[in-house]
Amino acid sequence: MKKLVALLLCAAMLIACISAVAEDQKKVGISMPTKDLQRWNQDGANMQKMFEEAGFVVDLQYAANDEQIQLNQVTSMINNGCDVIIISAITSTSLGSALDLAKEKNIPVIAYDRLLMAHDWVSYYATFNNYAVGTIQGEYIRDQLDLDNAEGPFFLEITAGDPGDNNAGYFYQGAIDVLAPYIEAGKLVVKSGQVEFSEVATPAWKTETAMNRANSIIAFYDDGSDIAAWLCSNDSTALGVINALEDNYDGEWPIITGQDCDIANTKKMIEGEQSMSVFKDTRTLAKQVVKMVTQLLNGEEVEVNDTETYNNGVVTVPSFLCVPVFADVNNYEELLIESGYYTPDQLQ
Ligand code: BGC
């Protein structure tokens, strides 16, 4: 009997001990937009791993690219006692009521990769330099076509990102600021006539939507003229353009830009169908966010490197911008394989 009592006591102490540790552990809610695009799976997995290694409890949720699902998920993270919420929004303005609630409960919110717009309750923003992504793409086209020396004219087409994603405008603008002088001078000609962001945007960054629009543009080249370059803001849209060109275009293969170094697109770079991509190492971003959260919850100064660029219409959000890197067939092995981002098998 005495043995049984002692045993029960021990068990009770153990349970008390475990729950004391659990109570001490901070809980972080991570809301990602979708599992459909490769990068968000990587972002989520990297953050989960790094936060857990740092001793956090993680509630990671994906919202199937549905604004209402994301709103419900973030709201329940707040109601379930998360100490901090990290959000990559499907649409930058669709989470207002969740942000109201976070504000009411004084739970900090960090915008991840995509800025949350039109609300004052956005504590920090961690991303890559989005404008620089566009600059890298625009400069690549400029240099490959040697626009400063060659006579031209060259035909250019443009496929941009989701108008609901604040990043998309930065990518577009970064590239257009490089290319606009050549368009104005007539050295670059957009035969479809579609140049404005609203005309070239791709809702939800969907490959299929980009493909359908590309198919209608290819019809402008039925006269046998060649498309010299196709500016695509990211890899999912580049894939749509490549699919359309493969099916319906007979001219010289154009220069095609991208972003993310998704596996499918890296393979296309190796095969020579996509010319370049922009590598944004999601491990770097995840690491930075874990650092931010740790500093924030410890009451330390949070490291940021940009306090001017990202005004969300209500506040300028202190930001940390990681550096995007040019990638093509010549450096992908070093960037992606030697760094352990992908195994050689994944790119077979
Ligand atoms: C990200 C890009 C990504 C795109 C589509 C953007 O917000 O910054 O890396 O390609 O969303 O998911």
Coordinates of C-alpha atoms and ligand atoms in Angstrom, one line a residue:
M1 CA 0.0 0.0 0.0
K2 CA 2.8 2.4 1.0
K3 CA 4.5 1.6 -2.3
L4 CA 1.4 2.5 -4.2
V5 CA 1.0 5.8 -2.4
A6 CA 4.6 6.7 -3.1
L7 CA 4.2 5.7 -6.7
L8 CA 1.1 7.9 -7.1
L9 CA 2.9 10.8 -5.4
C10 CA 5.8 10.5 -7.8
A11 CA 3.5 10.4 -10.8
A12 CA 1.6 13.5 -9.5
M13 CA 4.9 15.3 -9.1
L14 CA 6.0 14.4 -12.6
I15 CA 2.8 15.6 -14.1
A16 CA 3.1 18.9 -12.1
C17 CA 6.7 19.2 -13.4
I18 CA 5.7 18.7 -17.0
S19 CA 2.8 21.2 -16.9
A20 CA 5.1 23.7 -15.3
V21 CA 7.5 23.4 -18.2
A22 CA 4.6 23.6 -20.7
E23 CA 3.3 26.7 -19.0
D24 CA 6.7 28.3 -19.3
Q25 CA 6.9 27.5 -23.0
K26 CA 5.8 30.3 -25.3
K27 CA 3.4 29.5 -28.1
V28 CA 3.7 30.9 -31.6
G29 CA 0.9 30.8 -34.2
I30 CA 2.1 30.6 -37.8
S31 CA -0.4 31.3 -40.5
M32 CA 0.7 30.4 -44.1
P33 CA -1.4 31.1 -47.2
T34 CA -1.4 27.8 -49.0
K35 CA 0.2 24.4 -49.5
D36 CA -0.2 24.6 -53.2
L37 CA 3.0 26.6 -53.8
Q38 CA 6.2 25.0 -52.9
R39 CA 7.8 27.9 -51.0
W40 CA 5.1 28.2 -48.3
N41 CA 5.6 24.5 -47.3
Q42 CA 9.3 25.2 -46.9
D43 CA 8.7 28.5 -45.0
G44 CA 6.2 26.7 -42.6
A45 CA 8.4 23.7 -42.1
N46 CA 11.6 25.8 -41.6
M47 CA 9.9 28.0 -39.0
Q48 CA 8.3 25.1 -37.2
K49 CA 11.6 23.3 -36.9
M50 CA 13.6 26.4 -35.8
F51 CA 10.9 27.6 -33.3
E52 CA 10.7 24.1 -31.8
E53 CA 14.5 23.9 -31.5
A54 CA 14.4 27.2 -29.7
G55 CA 11.9 25.8 -27.2
F56 CA 8.6 27.2 -28.5
V57 CA 5.3 25.4 -29.0
V58 CA 4.1 25.9 -32.6
D59 CA 0.6 26.1 -34.0
L60 CA 1.2 26.0 -37.8
Q61 CA -1.8 26.3 -40.2
Y62 CA -2.2 26.6 -43.9
A63 CA -5.3 28.4 -45.3
A64 CA -5.8 26.8 -48.7
N65 CA -5.6 30.2 -50.4
D66 CA -9.0 31.0 -48.8
E67 CA -9.3 34.4 -47.0
Q68 CA -12.1 33.2 -44.7
I69 CA -10.2 30.1 -43.6
Q70 CA -7.2 32.2 -42.8
L71 CA -9.3 34.6 -40.8
N72 CA -10.7 31.8 -38.8
Q73 CA -7.4 30.2 -38.3
V74 CA -5.7 33.4 -37.1
T75 CA -8.7 34.2 -34.8
S76 CA -8.5 30.8 -33.2
M77 CA -4.7 31.1 -32.7
I78 CA -5.3 34.3 -30.8
N79 CA -8.2 32.8 -28.8
N80 CA -6.1 29.7 -28.0
G81 CA -3.4 31.6 -26.2
C82 CA -0.6 32.1 -28.8
D83 CA 1.9 34.6 -27.4
V84 CA 2.8 35.9 -30.9
I85 CA 1.3 35.4 -34.4
I86 CA 3.2 35.2 -37.6
I87 CA 1.2 35.8 -40.8
S88 CA 1.8 35.5 -44.5
A89 CA -1.5 36.9 -45.7
I90 CA -3.4 35.6 -48.7
T91 CA -4.8 39.1 -49.2
S92 CA -3.1 41.9 -47.5
T93 CA -6.3 43.6 -46.2
S94 CA -8.5 40.6 -45.3
L95 CA -7.5 40.0 -41.7
G96 CA -8.7 43.3 -40.1
S97 CA -11.0 41.7 -37.5
A98 CA -8.3 39.2 -36.4
L99 CA -5.8 42.1 -36.0
D100 CA -8.4 44.0 -34.0
L101 CA -8.6 41.0 -31.6
A102 CA -4.8 40.6 -31.4
K103 CA -4.6 44.3 -30.5
E104 CA -7.3 44.0 -27.9
K105 CA -5.4 41.1 -26.3
N106 CA -2.0 42.8 -26.8
I107 CA -0.6 39.9 -28.9
P108 CA 2.1 41.0 -31.2
V109 CA 1.7 40.2 -34.9
I110 CA 4.6 39.8 -37.4
A111 CA 3.9 40.0 -41.1
Y112 CA 5.9 37.3 -42.8
D113 CA 7.1 37.9 -46.4
R114 CA 3.9 39.8 -47.3
L115 CA 3.0 43.0 -45.5
L116 CA -0.4 43.2 -43.7
M117 CA -2.0 46.4 -45.0
A118 CA -4.4 49.0 -43.6
H119 CA -4.1 48.2 -39.9
D120 CA -2.0 49.7 -37.1
W121 CA -1.5 46.4 -35.3
V122 CA 1.5 45.1 -37.2
S123 CA 4.5 44.9 -35.0
Y124 CA 7.2 44.0 -37.4
Y125 CA 7.7 42.8 -41.0
A126 CA 10.3 40.2 -42.1
T127 CA 10.7 39.8 -45.8
F128 CA 13.2 39.9 -48.7
N129 CA 13.9 43.1 -50.4
N130 CA 11.0 42.9 -52.8
Y131 CA 11.8 45.9 -55.0
A132 CA 15.3 44.4 -55.4
V133 CA 13.8 41.2 -56.7
G134 CA 12.2 43.1 -59.6
T135 CA 15.4 45.0 -60.2
I136 CA 17.4 41.8 -60.6
Q137 CA 14.9 40.5 -63.1
G138 CA 14.7 43.8 -65.1
E139 CA 18.5 44.2 -65.1
Y140 CA 18.9 40.6 -66.4
I141 CA 16.7 41.3 -69.4
R142 CA 18.4 44.6 -70.0
D143 CA 21.9 43.0 -70.0
Q144 CA 20.9 39.8 -71.9
L145 CA 19.4 41.9 -74.7
D146 CA 22.3 44.4 -74.4
L147 CA 19.7 47.1 -74.6
D148 CA 22.2 49.9 -74.2
N149 CA 24.0 48.9 -77.4
A150 CA 21.8 46.7 -79.5
E151 CA 19.5 48.3 -82.0
G152 CA 16.4 46.4 -81.4
P153 CA 13.5 46.7 -81.3
F154 CA 12.8 43.6 -79.2
F155 CA 9.5 42.3 -78.2
L156 CA 8.8 42.0 -74.5
E157 CA 5.8 40.6 -72.6
I158 CA 5.0 40.9 -68.9
T159 CA 3.3 38.6 -66.4
A160 CA 3.1 40.0 -62.8
G161 CA 1.7 38.7 -59.5
D162 CA -1.4 38.8 -57.4
P163 CA -2.9 42.3 -57.0
G164 CA -4.0 41.3 -53.5
D165 CA -0.4 40.6 -52.5
N166 CA 1.4 43.8 -51.6
N167 CA 4.7 42.3 -52.8
A168 CA 3.5 41.9 -56.3
G169 CA 3.6 45.7 -56.9
Y170 CA 7.1 45.9 -55.6
F171 CA 8.4 43.1 -57.9
Y172 CA 6.7 44.7 -60.9
Q173 CA 7.9 48.2 -60.1
G174 CA 11.5 47.1 -59.5
A175 CA 11.6 45.5 -63.0
I176 CA 9.6 48.2 -64.8
D177 CA 11.8 51.0 -63.4
V178 CA 14.8 49.3 -65.2
L179 CA 12.9 48.6 -68.4
A180 CA 10.6 51.6 -68.8
P181 CA 13.2 53.9 -70.5
Y182 CA 13.7 51.2 -73.2
I183 CA 10.0 50.8 -73.6
E184 CA 9.6 54.6 -73.9
A185 CA 12.5 54.8 -76.4
G186 CA 10.8 52.0 -78.6
K187 CA 13.7 49.6 -78.1
L188 CA 11.4 47.3 -76.2
V189 CA 8.0 46.8 -77.7
V190 CA 5.1 45.1 -75.8
K191 CA 3.1 43.8 -78.8
S192 CA 0.1 42.9 -76.7
G193 CA 0.0 46.5 -75.4
Q194 CA -0.5 45.2 -71.9
V195 CA 2.0 47.0 -69.7
E196 CA 0.2 48.4 -66.7
F197 CA 0.2 46.3 -63.5
S198 CA -3.6 45.9 -63.6
E199 CA -3.3 44.5 -67.1
V200 CA -0.5 42.0 -66.4
A201 CA -1.4 40.9 -62.9
T202 CA -2.1 37.2 -62.1
P203 CA -4.7 36.7 -59.4
A204 CA -3.5 34.2 -56.7
W205 CA -0.3 33.8 -58.6
K206 CA -1.9 30.8 -60.4
T207 CA 0.1 28.9 -63.0
E208 CA -3.1 28.1 -65.0
T209 CA -4.2 31.8 -65.0
A210 CA -0.8 32.9 -66.2
M211 CA -0.9 30.2 -68.9
N212 CA -4.3 31.2 -70.2
R213 CA -3.3 34.8 -70.5
A214 CA 0.0 33.8 -72.1
N215 CA -1.9 31.8 -74.7
S216 CA -4.0 34.9 -75.6
I217 CA -0.8 36.9 -75.9
I218 CA 1.0 34.4 -78.1
A219 CA -1.7 35.0 -80.7
F220 CA -0.2 38.5 -81.2
Y221 CA 2.9 36.7 -82.5
D222 CA 1.1 34.6 -85.2
D223 CA 2.8 36.8 -87.8
G224 CA 6.1 35.0 -87.1
S225 CA 7.7 37.6 -84.9
D226 CA 9.8 36.4 -82.0
I227 CA 9.2 37.2 -78.3
A228 CA 12.6 38.3 -77.1
A229 CA 11.9 38.3 -73.4
W230 CA 9.0 37.5 -71.0
L231 CA 9.3 39.2 -67.6
C232 CA 7.6 36.9 -65.1
S233 CA 7.5 38.0 -61.5
N234 CA 7.8 34.6 -60.0
D235 CA 8.2 30.9 -60.7
S236 CA 4.6 29.8 -60.6
T237 CA 3.6 32.4 -63.2
A238 CA 6.8 31.6 -65.3
L239 CA 5.7 28.0 -65.4
G240 CA 2.3 29.0 -66.8
V241 CA 4.1 31.1 -69.5
I242 CA 6.5 28.2 -70.3
N243 CA 3.5 25.7 -70.6
A244 CA 1.8 28.1 -73.0
L245 CA 4.9 28.7 -75.1
E246 CA 5.6 24.9 -75.3
D247 CA 2.1 24.3 -76.6
N248 CA 1.5 27.2 -78.9
Y249 CA 4.6 29.2 -79.9
D250 CA 7.0 28.4 -82.8
G251 CA 9.3 31.4 -82.6
E252 CA 12.8 31.7 -80.9
W253 CA 12.6 30.8 -77.3
P254 CA 12.5 34.0 -75.2
I255 CA 14.4 35.0 -72.1
I256 CA 12.1 34.1 -69.2
T257 CA 12.6 35.4 -65.6
G258 CA 11.3 34.0 -62.4
Q259 CA 11.6 34.0 -58.6
D260 CA 11.8 31.4 -55.8
C261 CA 13.9 28.7 -57.4
D262 CA 11.1 26.2 -57.1
I263 CA 12.1 22.6 -57.9
A264 CA 10.0 22.6 -61.1
N265 CA 11.5 25.8 -62.3
T266 CA 15.1 24.9 -61.4
K267 CA 14.6 21.9 -63.6
K268 CA 13.4 24.2 -66.3
M269 CA 16.6 26.3 -65.8
I270 CA 18.7 23.2 -66.2
E271 CA 16.8 22.3 -69.3
G272 CA 17.3 25.8 -70.7
E273 CA 13.6 26.8 -70.8
Q274 CA 13.7 29.3 -67.9
S275 CA 16.6 31.7 -68.0
M276 CA 16.9 32.8 -64.4
S277 CA 15.2 32.9 -61.0
V278 CA 15.7 34.8 -57.8
F279 CA 16.7 32.7 -54.9
K280 CA 15.2 33.7 -51.6
D281 CA 16.5 31.3 -49.0
T282 CA 13.5 30.6 -46.8
R283 CA 15.9 29.3 -44.1
T284 CA 17.4 32.8 -43.8
L285 CA 13.9 34.4 -43.4
A286 CA 12.7 31.7 -40.9
K287 CA 15.9 32.2 -38.8
Q288 CA 15.4 36.0 -38.8
V289 CA 11.8 35.6 -37.6
V290 CA 12.8 33.2 -34.8
K291 CA 15.3 35.8 -33.7
M292 CA 12.8 38.7 -33.9
V293 CA 10.2 36.7 -31.9
T294 CA 12.8 35.8 -29.2
Q295 CA 14.0 39.4 -28.9
L296 CA 10.4 40.6 -28.8
L297 CA 9.2 38.2 -26.1
N298 CA 12.4 38.8 -24.0
G299 CA 11.7 42.5 -24.1
E300 CA 14.9 43.1 -26.0
E301 CA 15.4 45.5 -28.9
V302 CA 14.2 43.8 -32.1
E303 CA 16.7 43.9 -34.9
V304 CA 15.4 45.6 -38.1
N305 CA 17.2 47.2 -41.0
D306 CA 14.5 49.2 -42.7
T307 CA 12.2 51.7 -40.9
E308 CA 11.1 53.7 -44.0
T309 CA 9.9 51.6 -46.9
Y310 CA 7.0 49.6 -45.7
N311 CA 4.1 51.9 -44.9
N312 CA 0.9 49.9 -44.9
G313 CA -1.4 52.9 -45.3
V314 CA -1.7 53.4 -41.5
V315 CA 1.7 52.8 -40.0
T316 CA 5.3 52.4 -41.2
V317 CA 6.2 48.9 -40.1
P318 CA 9.8 48.3 -38.9
S319 CA 11.1 45.7 -41.2
F320 CA 14.0 43.3 -41.7
L321 CA 14.8 42.8 -45.4
C322 CA 16.8 39.8 -46.3
V323 CA 18.9 39.8 -49.5
P324 CA 17.5 38.1 -52.7
V325 CA 20.1 36.4 -54.9
F326 CA 20.3 36.0 -58.7
A327 CA 20.2 32.4 -59.8
D328 CA 20.7 30.7 -63.1
V329 CA 22.1 27.5 -64.6
N330 CA 25.6 28.6 -63.8
N331 CA 25.3 29.0 -60.0
Y332 CA 22.3 26.8 -59.0
E333 CA 24.5 24.0 -57.8
E334 CA 26.4 26.2 -55.4
L335 CA 23.3 28.0 -54.3
L336 CA 20.8 25.2 -54.1
I337 CA 22.7 21.9 -53.8
E338 CA 25.9 22.7 -52.0
S339 CA 24.0 24.8 -49.5
G340 CA 21.7 21.8 -48.7
Y341 CA 18.6 23.5 -49.9
Y342 CA 17.8 20.7 -52.3
T343 CA 19.3 17.2 -52.8
P344 CA 20.6 16.4 -56.3
D345 CA 17.8 13.8 -56.5
Q346 CA 15.1 16.4 -56.1
L347 CA 16.4 18.1 -59.3
Q348 CA 16.5 14.9 -61.4
Ligands
BGC1 C1 6.3 35.8 -52.5 C2 6.9 35.1 -53.6 C3 6.0 34.0 -54.2 C4 4.6 34.6 -54.4 C5 3.6 33.5 -54.7 C6 4.9 36.4 -52.9 O1 4.4 37.1 -51.8 O2 7.1 36.8 -52.0 O3 8.1 34.5 -53.2 O4 6.4 33.6 -55.4 O5 4.1 35.3 -53.2 O6 3.5 32.6 -53.7

